[in-house]
Amino acid sequence: KAAEDIAERLPGRRSILFAHGVEVMPIKTATLPPADHTNCYLVGDPEGEFVLVDPAVRMREDMEALATAVERHRGNLVAILFTHSHGDHLADMSLLKEAFDVPVWGSEHTARSVPCQRILVDGEALSLGRQNWTVLITPGHHPGHVCLFSEAGLVAGDMLAGIGTILIPPHSGDMDEYIRQLHRLKALKPHLVFPSHGPVVAIPDRLIDHYITHRLARHTRVLDAVKAGASRLEDIAVHAYADTPDAHPGLAIDQTLSHLLAHEKAGNIKRHEDVWQPE
C-alpha cells in the first residue's frame, strides 16, 4: 500500500535536516565518482536568516526542487554562498536567479569566477538569525576555499568528503597547505562535518586523522621514490601508489605531481625539464 501511495503521489525529493540549522538538498553534478551529487546546504536559523551554500544547479528540475526546499523553510533566505569555484559547486547563475533574488557571497578568489556582492574573509562572523557561523578560508584543495564553523559543526566544502576522496589539483592546489588546513580543522573539534559530497560525518576526528595520516604517508612515498632513483613522473607514481594497485592511473599521476610540486617548493627535490632528482 505504501508503494502504491508513493507511485500515485510521486512526491518530490525532500531535503534532509542534518542538525539544528543545517539542512541538505543533493544537487546532481558532474563530480568525482563515486559521488554523483553536490550537497547544497541551507545554513542558519531555522526560523530566521539563512544562506544557501553551493546551490550548484544546472538543471531546471534541481532548481525547482531547491526552490521548494527554500519555500518550506520557516526562515528568510539572505544570500547564496559558494565554498569555491570548481565547476561542481558553481551554478548556472541565470537559472539560479530565476528562483532566488539574493546577493552572492564568496571569497576573493571565488569572485573571479562569479560576481560576489560580499567578499568573505577568514575569521569573519556571520550572524544568521540566532545562529553565529565563522568563516574559515582554507586553501589547499583550491585557493579561497571557504568552510563555515559553528556549534552545530563544520560545513566543510571539499576539505573532507563523506564518500570518495579529495583531490589536490597540481597547479591550483597546494598539498602542504591542504595538510596544514586539515590540522587547523581538527583543532576546532567540530561536532559534525557536513561535506559537499556524501553523508554527514559523525566522528570527524577519525576522518581527519585518516586524511592527515594518508596524505603524509603518500608524501613520504613520493619522496622516497625519487631518492631511490625514480625520476620520471609516471615511474614515481608507480612507486608511490604501489600500495594502492586499484588507484586510477591518471589520478595517481595527477596526485603524485601535487606531492612533487610540494616537495620542490620545500627544497627537498629539484626538477630539470621532466626529470625529478633529490636536492
Coordinates of N, CA, C and O in Angstrom, one line a residue, residues 54 56 58 81-91 104-116 141-146 157-158 169 172 196:
D54 N 26.5 26.5 -1.8 CA 26.8 25.7 -3.0 C 25.5 25.1 -3.7 O 25.4 23.9 -3.9
A56 N 24.5 24.3 -6.6 CA 25.2 24.1 -7.9 C 24.2 23.6 -9.0 O 24.5 22.6 -9.7
R58 N 22.3 23.1 -12.4 CA 22.5 23.2 -13.8 C 21.2 22.8 -14.6 O 21.2 23.0 -15.8
L81 N 25.9 31.4 -1.0 CA 27.4 31.3 -0.7 C 28.0 30.2 -1.4 O 27.5 29.0 -1.3
F82 N 29.1 30.5 -2.1 CA 29.9 29.4 -2.8 C 31.1 29.1 -2.0 O 31.9 30.1 -1.7
T83 N 31.4 27.8 -1.7 CA 32.6 27.5 -1.0 C 33.9 27.7 -1.8 O 34.9 28.1 -1.3
H84 N 33.8 27.4 -3.1 CA 34.9 27.7 -4.0 C 34.4 27.6 -5.4 O 33.2 27.3 -5.7
S85 N 35.3 27.8 -6.4 CA 34.9 28.0 -7.8 C 35.1 26.8 -8.7 O 35.2 26.9 -9.9
H86 N 35.2 25.6 -8.1 CA 35.2 24.4 -9.0 C 33.8 24.2 -9.6 O 32.8 24.6 -9.0
G87 N 33.8 23.6 -10.8 CA 32.5 23.6 -11.6 C 31.4 22.8 -11.0 O 30.2 23.1 -11.2
D88 N 31.7 21.8 -10.1 CA 30.6 21.1 -9.5 C 30.1 21.8 -8.2 O 29.3 21.2 -7.5
H89 N 30.5 23.0 -8.0 CA 30.0 23.8 -6.9 C 29.3 25.1 -7.4 O 28.4 25.6 -6.7
L90 N 29.7 25.6 -8.5 CA 29.0 26.8 -9.1 C 27.7 26.4 -9.8 O 27.6 25.2 -10.2
A91 N 26.9 27.4 -10.1 CA 25.6 27.1 -10.7 C 25.5 27.8 -12.1 O 26.4 28.6 -12.4
V104 N 25.2 37.3 -3.7 CA 26.1 36.1 -3.7 C 27.3 36.5 -2.8 O 27.8 37.6 -2.9
W105 N 27.7 35.5 -2.0 CA 28.8 35.7 -1.1 C 29.9 34.7 -1.5 O 29.6 33.5 -1.9
G106 N 31.2 35.1 -1.4 CA 32.3 34.1 -1.7 C 33.6 34.8 -1.3 O 33.7 36.0 -1.0
S107 N 34.6 34.0 -1.4 CA 36.0 34.6 -1.2 C 36.4 35.4 -2.3 O 35.8 35.5 -3.4
E108 N 37.5 36.1 -2.1 CA 38.1 37.0 -3.2 C 38.4 36.2 -4.4 O 38.2 36.6 -5.6
H109 N 38.9 35.0 -4.2 CA 39.3 34.1 -5.4 C 38.0 33.6 -6.1 O 38.0 33.6 -7.4
T110 N 37.0 33.3 -5.4 CA 35.7 32.8 -6.0 C 35.1 34.0 -6.8 O 34.5 33.7 -7.9
A111 N 35.3 35.2 -6.3 CA 34.7 36.4 -7.0 C 35.3 36.6 -8.4 O 34.7 37.3 -9.2
R112 N 36.4 35.9 -8.7 CA 37.0 36.0 -10.1 C 36.2 35.1 -11.1 O 36.2 35.4 -12.3
S113 N 35.4 34.2 -10.5 CA 34.6 33.3 -11.4 C 33.1 33.6 -11.4 O 32.5 33.4 -12.4
V114 N 32.6 34.2 -10.4 CA 31.2 34.5 -10.3 C 31.1 35.9 -9.5 O 31.8 36.0 -8.5
P115 N 30.3 36.8 -10.0 CA 30.2 38.1 -9.3 C 29.7 37.9 -7.8 O 28.6 37.3 -7.6
C116 N 30.4 38.4 -6.9 CA 30.1 38.3 -5.5 C 29.8 39.7 -4.9 O 30.7 40.6 -5.0
H141 N 43.0 22.6 -1.2 CA 42.2 21.9 -2.3 C 42.0 22.9 -3.5 O 42.1 22.6 -4.6
H142 N 41.8 24.2 -3.1 CA 41.5 25.2 -4.1 C 41.7 26.6 -3.4 O 41.4 26.7 -2.3
P143 N 42.3 27.6 -4.1 CA 42.5 28.9 -3.5 C 41.2 29.5 -3.1 O 40.2 29.4 -3.8
G144 N 41.2 30.2 -1.9 CA 40.0 30.9 -1.5 C 38.9 30.0 -1.0 O 37.7 30.4 -0.9
H145 N 39.2 28.7 -0.8 CA 38.1 27.7 -0.3 C 37.6 28.2 1.0 O 38.3 28.6 1.9
V146 N 36.2 28.1 1.2 CA 35.6 28.6 2.4 C 34.9 27.4 3.1 O 34.2 26.6 2.5
G157 N 32.8 21.9 2.7 CA 33.1 22.0 1.3 C 33.8 20.8 0.8 O 33.5 19.7 1.1
D158 N 34.9 21.0 0.1 CA 35.7 19.9 -0.4 C 37.0 19.7 0.4 O 38.0 19.2 -0.1
P169 N 44.4 19.4 -6.9 CA 44.9 19.7 -8.3 C 46.4 20.2 -8.3 O 46.7 21.1 -7.4
S172 N 46.5 24.3 -9.1 CA 45.7 25.3 -8.4 C 45.6 24.9 -6.9 O 45.2 25.7 -6.1
S196 N 30.7 18.4 1.1 CA 30.0 18.6 -0.1 C 29.6 17.4 -0.9 O 28.7 17.4 -1.7

